[in-house]
PDB file of C-alpha atoms and ligand atoms in Angstrom:
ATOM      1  CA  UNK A 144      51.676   9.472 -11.146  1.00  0.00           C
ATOM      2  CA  UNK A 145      48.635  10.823 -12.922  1.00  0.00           C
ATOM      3  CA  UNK A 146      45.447  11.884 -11.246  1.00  0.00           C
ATOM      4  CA  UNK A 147      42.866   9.882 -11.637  1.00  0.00           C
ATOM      5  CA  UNK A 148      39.108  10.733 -12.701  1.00  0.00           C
ATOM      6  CA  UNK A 149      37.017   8.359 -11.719  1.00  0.00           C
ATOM      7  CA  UNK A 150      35.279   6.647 -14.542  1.00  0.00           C
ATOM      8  CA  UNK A 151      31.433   5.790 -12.744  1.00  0.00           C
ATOM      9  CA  UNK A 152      30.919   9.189 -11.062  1.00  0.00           C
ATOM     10  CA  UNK A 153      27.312   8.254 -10.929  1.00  0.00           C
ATOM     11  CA  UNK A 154      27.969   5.580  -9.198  1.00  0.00           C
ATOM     12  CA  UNK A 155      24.644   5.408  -6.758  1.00  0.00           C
ATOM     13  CA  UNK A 156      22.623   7.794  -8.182  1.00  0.00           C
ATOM     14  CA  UNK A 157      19.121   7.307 -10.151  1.00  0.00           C
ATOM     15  CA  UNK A 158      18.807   9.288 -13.399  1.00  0.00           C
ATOM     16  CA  UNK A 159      15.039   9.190 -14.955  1.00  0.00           C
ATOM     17  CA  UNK A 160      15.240  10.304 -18.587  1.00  0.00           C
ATOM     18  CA  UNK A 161      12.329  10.768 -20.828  1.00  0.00           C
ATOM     19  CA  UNK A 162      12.442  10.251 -24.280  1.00  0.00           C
ATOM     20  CA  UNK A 163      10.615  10.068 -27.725  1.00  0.00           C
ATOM     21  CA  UNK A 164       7.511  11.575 -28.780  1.00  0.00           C
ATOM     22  CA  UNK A 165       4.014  10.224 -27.502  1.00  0.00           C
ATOM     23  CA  UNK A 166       1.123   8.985 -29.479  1.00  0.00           C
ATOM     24  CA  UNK A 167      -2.148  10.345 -28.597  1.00  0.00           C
ATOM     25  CA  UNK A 168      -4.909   7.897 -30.146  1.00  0.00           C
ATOM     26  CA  UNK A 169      -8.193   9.912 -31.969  1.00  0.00           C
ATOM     27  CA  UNK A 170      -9.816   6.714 -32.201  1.00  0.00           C
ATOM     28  CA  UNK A 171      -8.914   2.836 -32.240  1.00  0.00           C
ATOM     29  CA  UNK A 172      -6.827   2.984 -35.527  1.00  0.00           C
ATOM     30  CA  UNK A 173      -5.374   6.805 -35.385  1.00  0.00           C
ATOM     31  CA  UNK A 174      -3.242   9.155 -33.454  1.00  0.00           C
ATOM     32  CA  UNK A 175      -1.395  12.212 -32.527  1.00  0.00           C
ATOM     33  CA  UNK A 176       2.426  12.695 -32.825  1.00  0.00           C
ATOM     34  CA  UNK A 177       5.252  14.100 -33.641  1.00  0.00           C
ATOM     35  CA  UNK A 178       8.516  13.792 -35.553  1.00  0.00           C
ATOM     36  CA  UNK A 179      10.936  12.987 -32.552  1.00  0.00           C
ATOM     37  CA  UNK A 180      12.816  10.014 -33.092  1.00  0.00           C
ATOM     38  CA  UNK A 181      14.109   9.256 -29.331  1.00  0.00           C
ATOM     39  CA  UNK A 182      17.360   8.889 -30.335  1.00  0.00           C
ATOM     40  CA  UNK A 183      18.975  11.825 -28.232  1.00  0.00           C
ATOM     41  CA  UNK A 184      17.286  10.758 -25.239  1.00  0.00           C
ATOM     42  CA  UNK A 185      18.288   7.123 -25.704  1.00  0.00           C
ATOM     43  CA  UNK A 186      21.742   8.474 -26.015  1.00  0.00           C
ATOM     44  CA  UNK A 187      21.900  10.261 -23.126  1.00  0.00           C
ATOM     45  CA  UNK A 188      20.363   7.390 -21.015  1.00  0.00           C
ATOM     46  CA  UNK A 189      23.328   5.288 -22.163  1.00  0.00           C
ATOM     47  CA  UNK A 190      25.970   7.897 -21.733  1.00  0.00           C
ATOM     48  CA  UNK A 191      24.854   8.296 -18.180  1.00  0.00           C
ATOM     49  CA  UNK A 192      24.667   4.722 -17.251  1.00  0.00           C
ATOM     50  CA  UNK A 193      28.085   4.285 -18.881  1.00  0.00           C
ATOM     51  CA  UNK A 194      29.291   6.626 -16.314  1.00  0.00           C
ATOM     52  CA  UNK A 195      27.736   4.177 -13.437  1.00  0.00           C
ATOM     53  CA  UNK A 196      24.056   6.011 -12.991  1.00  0.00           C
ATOM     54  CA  UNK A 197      21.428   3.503 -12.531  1.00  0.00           C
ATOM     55  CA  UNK A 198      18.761   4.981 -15.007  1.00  0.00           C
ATOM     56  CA  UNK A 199      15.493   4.630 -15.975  1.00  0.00           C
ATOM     57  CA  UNK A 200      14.271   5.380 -18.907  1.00  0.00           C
ATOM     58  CA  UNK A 201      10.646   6.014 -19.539  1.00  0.00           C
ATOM     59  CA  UNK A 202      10.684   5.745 -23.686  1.00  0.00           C
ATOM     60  CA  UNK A 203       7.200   6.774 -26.068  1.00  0.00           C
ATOM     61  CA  UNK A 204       6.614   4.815 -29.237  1.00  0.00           C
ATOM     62  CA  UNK A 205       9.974   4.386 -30.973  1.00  0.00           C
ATOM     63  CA  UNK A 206      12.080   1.752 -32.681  1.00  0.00           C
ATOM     64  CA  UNK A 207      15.207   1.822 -31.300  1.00  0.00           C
ATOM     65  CA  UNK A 208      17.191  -0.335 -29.030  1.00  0.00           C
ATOM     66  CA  UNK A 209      17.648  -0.453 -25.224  1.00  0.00           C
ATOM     67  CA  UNK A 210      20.714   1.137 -24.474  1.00  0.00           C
ATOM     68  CA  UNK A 211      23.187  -1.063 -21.903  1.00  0.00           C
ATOM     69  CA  UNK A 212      23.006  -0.654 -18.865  1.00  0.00           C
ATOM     70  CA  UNK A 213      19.274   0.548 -18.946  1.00  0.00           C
ATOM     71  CA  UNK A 214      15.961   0.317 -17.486  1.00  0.00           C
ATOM     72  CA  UNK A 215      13.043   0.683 -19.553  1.00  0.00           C
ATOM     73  CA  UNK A 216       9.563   1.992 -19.274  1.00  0.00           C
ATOM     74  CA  UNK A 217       7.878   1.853 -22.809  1.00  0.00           C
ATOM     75  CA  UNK A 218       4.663   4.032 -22.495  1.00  0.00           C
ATOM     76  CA  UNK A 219       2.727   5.370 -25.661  1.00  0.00           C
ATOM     77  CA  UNK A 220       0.391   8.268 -24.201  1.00  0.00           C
ATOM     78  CA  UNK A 221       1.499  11.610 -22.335  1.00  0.00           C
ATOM     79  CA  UNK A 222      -0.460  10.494 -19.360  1.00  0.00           C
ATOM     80  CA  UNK A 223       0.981   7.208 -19.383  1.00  0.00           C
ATOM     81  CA  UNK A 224       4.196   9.127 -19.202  1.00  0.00           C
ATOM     82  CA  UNK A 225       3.229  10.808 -16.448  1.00  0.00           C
ATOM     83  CA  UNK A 226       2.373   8.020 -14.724  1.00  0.00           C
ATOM     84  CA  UNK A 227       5.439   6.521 -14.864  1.00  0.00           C
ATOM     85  CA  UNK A 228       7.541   9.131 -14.282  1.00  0.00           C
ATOM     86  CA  UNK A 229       5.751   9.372 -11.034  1.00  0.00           C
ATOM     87  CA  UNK A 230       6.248   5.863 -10.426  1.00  0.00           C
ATOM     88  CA  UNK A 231      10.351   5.892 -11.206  1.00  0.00           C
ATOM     89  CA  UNK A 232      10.759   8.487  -8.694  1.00  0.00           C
ATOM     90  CA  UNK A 233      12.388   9.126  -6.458  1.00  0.00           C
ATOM     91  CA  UNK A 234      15.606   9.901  -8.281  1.00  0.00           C
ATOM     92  CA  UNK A 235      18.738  12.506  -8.106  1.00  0.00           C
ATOM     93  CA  UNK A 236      18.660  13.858 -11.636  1.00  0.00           C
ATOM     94  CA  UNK A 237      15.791  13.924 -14.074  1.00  0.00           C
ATOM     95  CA  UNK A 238      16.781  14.231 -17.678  1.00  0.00           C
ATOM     96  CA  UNK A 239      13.088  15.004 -19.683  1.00  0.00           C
ATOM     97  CA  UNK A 240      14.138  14.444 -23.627  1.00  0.00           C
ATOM     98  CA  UNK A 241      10.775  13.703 -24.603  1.00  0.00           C
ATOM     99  CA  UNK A 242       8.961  15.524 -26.989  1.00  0.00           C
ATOM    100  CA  UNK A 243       5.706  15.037 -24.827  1.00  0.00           C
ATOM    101  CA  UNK A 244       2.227  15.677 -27.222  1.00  0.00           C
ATOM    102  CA  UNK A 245       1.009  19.371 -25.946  1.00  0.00           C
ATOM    103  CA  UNK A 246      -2.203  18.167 -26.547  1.00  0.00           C
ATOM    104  CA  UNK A 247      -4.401  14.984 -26.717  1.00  0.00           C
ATOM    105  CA  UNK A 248      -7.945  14.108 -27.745  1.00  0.00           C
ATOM    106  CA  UNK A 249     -10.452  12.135 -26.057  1.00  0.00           C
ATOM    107  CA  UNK A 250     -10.518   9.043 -27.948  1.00  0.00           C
ATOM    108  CA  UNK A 251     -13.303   7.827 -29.937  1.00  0.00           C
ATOM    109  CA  UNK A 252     -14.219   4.429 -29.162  1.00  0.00           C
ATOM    110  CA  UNK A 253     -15.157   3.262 -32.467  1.00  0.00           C
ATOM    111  CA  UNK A 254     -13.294   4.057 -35.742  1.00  0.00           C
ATOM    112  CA  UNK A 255     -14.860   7.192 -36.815  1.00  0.00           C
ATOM    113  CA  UNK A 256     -16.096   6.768 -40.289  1.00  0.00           C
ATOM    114  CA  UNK A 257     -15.819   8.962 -43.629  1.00  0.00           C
ATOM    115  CA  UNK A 258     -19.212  10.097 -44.977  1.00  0.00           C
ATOM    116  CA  UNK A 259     -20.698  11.729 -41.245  1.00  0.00           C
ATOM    117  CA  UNK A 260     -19.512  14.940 -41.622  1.00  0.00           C
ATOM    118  CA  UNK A 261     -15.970  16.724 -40.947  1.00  0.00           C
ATOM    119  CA  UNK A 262     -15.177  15.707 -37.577  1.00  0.00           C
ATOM    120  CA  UNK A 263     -13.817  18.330 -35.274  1.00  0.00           C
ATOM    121  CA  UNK A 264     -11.151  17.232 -33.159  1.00  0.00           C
ATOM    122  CA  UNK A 265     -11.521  18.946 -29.497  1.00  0.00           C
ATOM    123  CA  UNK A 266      -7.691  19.502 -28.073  1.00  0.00           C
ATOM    124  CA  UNK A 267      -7.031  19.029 -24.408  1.00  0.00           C
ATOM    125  CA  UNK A 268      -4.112  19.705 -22.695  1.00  0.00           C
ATOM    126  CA  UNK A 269      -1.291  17.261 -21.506  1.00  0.00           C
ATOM    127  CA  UNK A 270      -0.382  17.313 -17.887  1.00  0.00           C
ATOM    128  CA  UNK A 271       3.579  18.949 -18.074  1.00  0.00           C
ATOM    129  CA  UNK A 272       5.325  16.683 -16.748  1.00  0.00           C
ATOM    130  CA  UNK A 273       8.389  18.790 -16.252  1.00  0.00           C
ATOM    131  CA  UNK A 274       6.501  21.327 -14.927  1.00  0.00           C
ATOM    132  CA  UNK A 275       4.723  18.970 -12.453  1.00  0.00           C
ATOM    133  CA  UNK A 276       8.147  17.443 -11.028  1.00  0.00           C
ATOM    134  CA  UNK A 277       9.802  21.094 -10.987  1.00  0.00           C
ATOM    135  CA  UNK A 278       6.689  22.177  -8.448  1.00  0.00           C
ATOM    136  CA  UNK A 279       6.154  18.804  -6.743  1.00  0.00           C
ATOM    137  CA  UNK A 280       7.181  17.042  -3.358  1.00  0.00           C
ATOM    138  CA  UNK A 281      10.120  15.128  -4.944  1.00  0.00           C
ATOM    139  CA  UNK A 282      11.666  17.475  -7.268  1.00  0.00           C
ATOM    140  CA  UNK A 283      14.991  16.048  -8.224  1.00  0.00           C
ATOM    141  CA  UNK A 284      18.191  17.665  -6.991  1.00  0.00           C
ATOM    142  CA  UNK A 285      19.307  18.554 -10.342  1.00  0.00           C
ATOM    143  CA  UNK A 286      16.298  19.154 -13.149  1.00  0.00           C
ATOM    144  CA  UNK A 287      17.412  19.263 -16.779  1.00  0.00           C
ATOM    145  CA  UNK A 288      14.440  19.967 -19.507  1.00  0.00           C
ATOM    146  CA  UNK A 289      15.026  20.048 -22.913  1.00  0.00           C
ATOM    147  CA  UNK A 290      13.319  22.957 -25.100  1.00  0.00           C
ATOM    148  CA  UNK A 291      12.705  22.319 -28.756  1.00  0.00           C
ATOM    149  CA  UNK A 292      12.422  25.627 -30.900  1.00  0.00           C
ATOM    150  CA  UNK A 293      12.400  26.669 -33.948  1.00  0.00           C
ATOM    151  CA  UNK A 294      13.340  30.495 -33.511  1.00  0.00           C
ATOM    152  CA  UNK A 295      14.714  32.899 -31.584  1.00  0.00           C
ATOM    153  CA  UNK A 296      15.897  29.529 -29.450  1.00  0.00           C
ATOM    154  CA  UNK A 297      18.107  30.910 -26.400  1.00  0.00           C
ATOM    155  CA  UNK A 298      15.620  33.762 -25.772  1.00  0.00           C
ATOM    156  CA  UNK A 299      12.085  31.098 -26.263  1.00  0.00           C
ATOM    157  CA  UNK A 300      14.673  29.050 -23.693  1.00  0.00           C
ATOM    158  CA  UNK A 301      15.675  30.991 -21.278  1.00  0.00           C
ATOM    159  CA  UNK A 302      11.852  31.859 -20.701  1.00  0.00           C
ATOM    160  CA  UNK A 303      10.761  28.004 -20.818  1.00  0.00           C
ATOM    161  CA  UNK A 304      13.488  27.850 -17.953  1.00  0.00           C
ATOM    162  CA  UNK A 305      12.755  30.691 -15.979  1.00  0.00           C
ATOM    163  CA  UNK A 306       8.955  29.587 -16.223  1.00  0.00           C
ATOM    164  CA  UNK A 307       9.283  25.582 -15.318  1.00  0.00           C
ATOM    165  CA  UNK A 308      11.551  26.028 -12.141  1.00  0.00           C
ATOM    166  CA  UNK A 309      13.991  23.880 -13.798  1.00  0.00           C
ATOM    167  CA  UNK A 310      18.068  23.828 -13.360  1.00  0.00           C
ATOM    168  CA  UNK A 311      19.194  23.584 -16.755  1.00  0.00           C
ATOM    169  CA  UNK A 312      18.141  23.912 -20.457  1.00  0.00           C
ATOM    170  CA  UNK A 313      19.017  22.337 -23.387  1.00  0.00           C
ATOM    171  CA  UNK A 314      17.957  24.465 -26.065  1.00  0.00           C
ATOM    172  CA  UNK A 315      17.530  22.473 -29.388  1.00  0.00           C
ATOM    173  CA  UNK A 316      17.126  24.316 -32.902  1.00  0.00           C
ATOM    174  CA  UNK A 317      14.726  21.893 -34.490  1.00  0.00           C
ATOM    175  CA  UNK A 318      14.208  24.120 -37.996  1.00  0.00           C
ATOM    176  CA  UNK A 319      16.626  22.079 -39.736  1.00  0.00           C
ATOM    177  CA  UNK A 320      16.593  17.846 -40.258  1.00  0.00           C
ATOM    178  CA  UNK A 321      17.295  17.291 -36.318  1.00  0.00           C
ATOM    179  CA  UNK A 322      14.090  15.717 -36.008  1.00  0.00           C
ATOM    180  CA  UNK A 323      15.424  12.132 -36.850  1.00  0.00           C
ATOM    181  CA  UNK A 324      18.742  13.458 -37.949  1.00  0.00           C
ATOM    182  CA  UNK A 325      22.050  12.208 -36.138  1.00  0.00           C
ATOM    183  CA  UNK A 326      23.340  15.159 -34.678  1.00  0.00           C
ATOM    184  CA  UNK A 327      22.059  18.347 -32.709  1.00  0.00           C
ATOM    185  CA  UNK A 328      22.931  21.988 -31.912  1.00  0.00           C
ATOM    186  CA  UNK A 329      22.091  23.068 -28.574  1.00  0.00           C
ATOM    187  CA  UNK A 330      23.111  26.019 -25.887  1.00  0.00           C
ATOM    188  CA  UNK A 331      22.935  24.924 -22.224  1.00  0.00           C
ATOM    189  CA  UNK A 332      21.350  27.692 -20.209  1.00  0.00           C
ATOM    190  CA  UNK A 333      21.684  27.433 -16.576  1.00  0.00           C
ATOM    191  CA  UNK A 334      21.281  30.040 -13.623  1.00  0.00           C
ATOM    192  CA  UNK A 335      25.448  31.077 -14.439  1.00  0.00           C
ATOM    193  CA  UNK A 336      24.191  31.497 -18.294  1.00  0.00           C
ATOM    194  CA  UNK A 337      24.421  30.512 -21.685  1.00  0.00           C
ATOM    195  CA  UNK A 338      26.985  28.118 -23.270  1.00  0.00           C
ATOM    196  CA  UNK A 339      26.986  27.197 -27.052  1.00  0.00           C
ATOM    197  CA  UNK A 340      28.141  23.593 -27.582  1.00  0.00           C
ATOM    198  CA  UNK A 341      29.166  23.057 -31.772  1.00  0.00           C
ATOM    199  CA  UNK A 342      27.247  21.155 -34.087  1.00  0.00           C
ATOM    200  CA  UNK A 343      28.132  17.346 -32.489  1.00  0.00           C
ATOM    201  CA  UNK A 344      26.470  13.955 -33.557  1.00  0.00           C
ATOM    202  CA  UNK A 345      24.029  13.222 -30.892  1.00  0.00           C
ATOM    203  CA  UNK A 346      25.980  10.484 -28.940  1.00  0.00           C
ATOM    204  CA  UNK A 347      28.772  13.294 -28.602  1.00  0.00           C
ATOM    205  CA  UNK A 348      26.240  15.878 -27.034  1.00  0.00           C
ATOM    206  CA  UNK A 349      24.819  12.814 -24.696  1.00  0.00           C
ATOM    207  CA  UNK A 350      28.372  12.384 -23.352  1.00  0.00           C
ATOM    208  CA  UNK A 351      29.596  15.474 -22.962  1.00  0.00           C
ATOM    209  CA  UNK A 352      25.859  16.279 -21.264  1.00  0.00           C
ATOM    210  CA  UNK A 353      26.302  13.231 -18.537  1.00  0.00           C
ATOM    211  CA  UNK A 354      30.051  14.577 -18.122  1.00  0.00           C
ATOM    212  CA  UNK A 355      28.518  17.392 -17.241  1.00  0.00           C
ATOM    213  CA  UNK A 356      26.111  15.975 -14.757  1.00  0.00           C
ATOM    214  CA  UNK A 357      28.315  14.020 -13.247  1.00  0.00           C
ATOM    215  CA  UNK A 358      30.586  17.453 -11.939  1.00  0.00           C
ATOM    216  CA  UNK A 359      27.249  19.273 -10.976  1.00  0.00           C
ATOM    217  CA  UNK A 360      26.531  16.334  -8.356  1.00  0.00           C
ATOM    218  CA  UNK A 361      30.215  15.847  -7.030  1.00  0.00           C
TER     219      UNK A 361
HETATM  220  N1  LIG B 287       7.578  18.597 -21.297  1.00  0.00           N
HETATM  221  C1  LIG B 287       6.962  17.727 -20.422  1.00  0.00           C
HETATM  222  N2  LIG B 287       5.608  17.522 -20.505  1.00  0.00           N
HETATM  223  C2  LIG B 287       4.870  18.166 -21.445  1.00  0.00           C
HETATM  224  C3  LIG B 287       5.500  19.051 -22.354  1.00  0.00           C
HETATM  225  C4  LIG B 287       6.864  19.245 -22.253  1.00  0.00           C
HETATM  226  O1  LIG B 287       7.629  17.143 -19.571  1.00  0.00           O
HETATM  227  N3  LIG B 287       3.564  17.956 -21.494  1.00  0.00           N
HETATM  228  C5  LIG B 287       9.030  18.817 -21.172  1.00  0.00           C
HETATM  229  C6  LIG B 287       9.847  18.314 -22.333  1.00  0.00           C
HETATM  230  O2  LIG B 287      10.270  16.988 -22.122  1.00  0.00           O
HETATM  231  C7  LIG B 287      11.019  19.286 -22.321  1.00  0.00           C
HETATM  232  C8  LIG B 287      10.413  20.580 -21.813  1.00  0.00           C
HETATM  233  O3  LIG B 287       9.220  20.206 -21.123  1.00  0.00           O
HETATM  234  O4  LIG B 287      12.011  18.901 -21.396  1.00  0.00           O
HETATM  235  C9  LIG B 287      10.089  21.594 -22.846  1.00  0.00           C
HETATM  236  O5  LIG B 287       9.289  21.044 -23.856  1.00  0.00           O
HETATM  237  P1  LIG B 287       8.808  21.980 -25.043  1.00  0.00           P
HETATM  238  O6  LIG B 287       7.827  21.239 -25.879  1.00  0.00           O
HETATM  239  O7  LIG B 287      10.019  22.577 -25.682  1.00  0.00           O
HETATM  240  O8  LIG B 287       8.108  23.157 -24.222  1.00  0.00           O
HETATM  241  P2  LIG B 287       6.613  23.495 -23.887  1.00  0.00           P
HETATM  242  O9  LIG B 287       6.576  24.005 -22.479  1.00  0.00           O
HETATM  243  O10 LIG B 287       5.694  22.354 -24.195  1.00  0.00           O
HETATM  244  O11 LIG B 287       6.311  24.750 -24.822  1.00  0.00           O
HETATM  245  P3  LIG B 287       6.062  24.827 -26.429  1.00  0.00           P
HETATM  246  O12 LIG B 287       5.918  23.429 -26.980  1.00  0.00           O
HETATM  247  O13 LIG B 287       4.824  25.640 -26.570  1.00  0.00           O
HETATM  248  O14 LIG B 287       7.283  25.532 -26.985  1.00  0.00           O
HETATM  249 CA1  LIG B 288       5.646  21.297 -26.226  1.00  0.00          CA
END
């Protein structure tokens, strides 16, 4: 007979994923964002709970459905995403999708008003929260960030990987429409190298991703 894979390999393992962009609020009626739609990261939470994984998914501000099989942490800041990374851990495998707000602002508590002036907008930074879990206490076994770039991608990639102490890359050409678009290009870049996947609709790159996983752990 046949040898068998088995189908949950992730069977008893915790996967955090991030996912989604964040909202930073100016004042009471305005924020910060970006154009990340959440839909890779949602995919790759359900790939990897279809392969068994018990996985939490800490989700920014996005309109899309729970994936089966999934927890769900809906959180709308960078901080707040922080904050509940922190609290999902620990976990085996961290998968940060998000498209986490570089910078916020320190909110105005009133709706600032046309007719004082120009208001200047003073830019703080956003606690990395890859960064953070790559240095900290309870760094997960296997640490995969995503980098979003717009040129020279491997080389911008293989830096963001070398700098953030993290496992593996997914390196993401966002020039085009893949912002909101169904499918993605991306190179994995581990310590081994680079691989180039093909152009693949983005459920196709979340399975073949958790596939992937699922050997590095066994
Ligand atoms: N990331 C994070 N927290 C942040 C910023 C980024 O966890 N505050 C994570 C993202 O989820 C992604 C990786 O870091 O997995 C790289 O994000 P990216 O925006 O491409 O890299 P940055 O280090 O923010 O650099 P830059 O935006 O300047 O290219
Ligand atoms: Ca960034």
């Amino acid at each position: 007979p046949q040898a068998q894979l088995p189908t949950r390999p992730l069977a008893g393992r915790h996967v955090l994923v991030t996912a989604g962009p964040t909202h930073e609020p100016i004042d009471p009626v305005r924020y910060i964002a970006n154009r990340s739609s959440g839909r890779q990261g949602f995919a790759i939470a359900g790939a990897l709970a279809r392969l068994g994984a018990r996985v939490t998914l800490v989700a920014g501000p996005v309109d899309l459905p729970t994936p089966v099989g999934v927890t769900r942490v809906d959180v709308e800041t960078g901080g707040q995403m922080a904050e509940a990374v922190d609290t999902a851990l620990p976990a085996d495998v961290a998968v940060m999708v998000a498209a986490v707000a570089d910078w916020r602002v320190d909110p105005a508590a009133q709706k600032i008003k046309k007719g004082a002036g120009e208001p200047a907008l003073r830019l703080l930074p956003n606690p990395d929260i890859l960064a953070g879990l790559a240095a900290g206490p309870r760094r997960p076994r296997l640490l995969i960030g995503f980098a979003a770039e717009t040129e020279r991608v491997v080389e911008h990639a293989t830096a963001k990987r070398v700098r953030k102490g993290v496992d593996w890359i997914v390196a993401n050409d966002v020039s085009g429409d893949v912002m909101g678009g169904g499918a993605n290009t991306v190179h994995i870049l581990t310590a081994d190298g680079v691989e180039d996947w093909p152009r693949l609709p983005k459920d196709e790159v979340a399975a073949r991703l958790a596939q992937r996983i699922a050997e590095a752990l066994t």
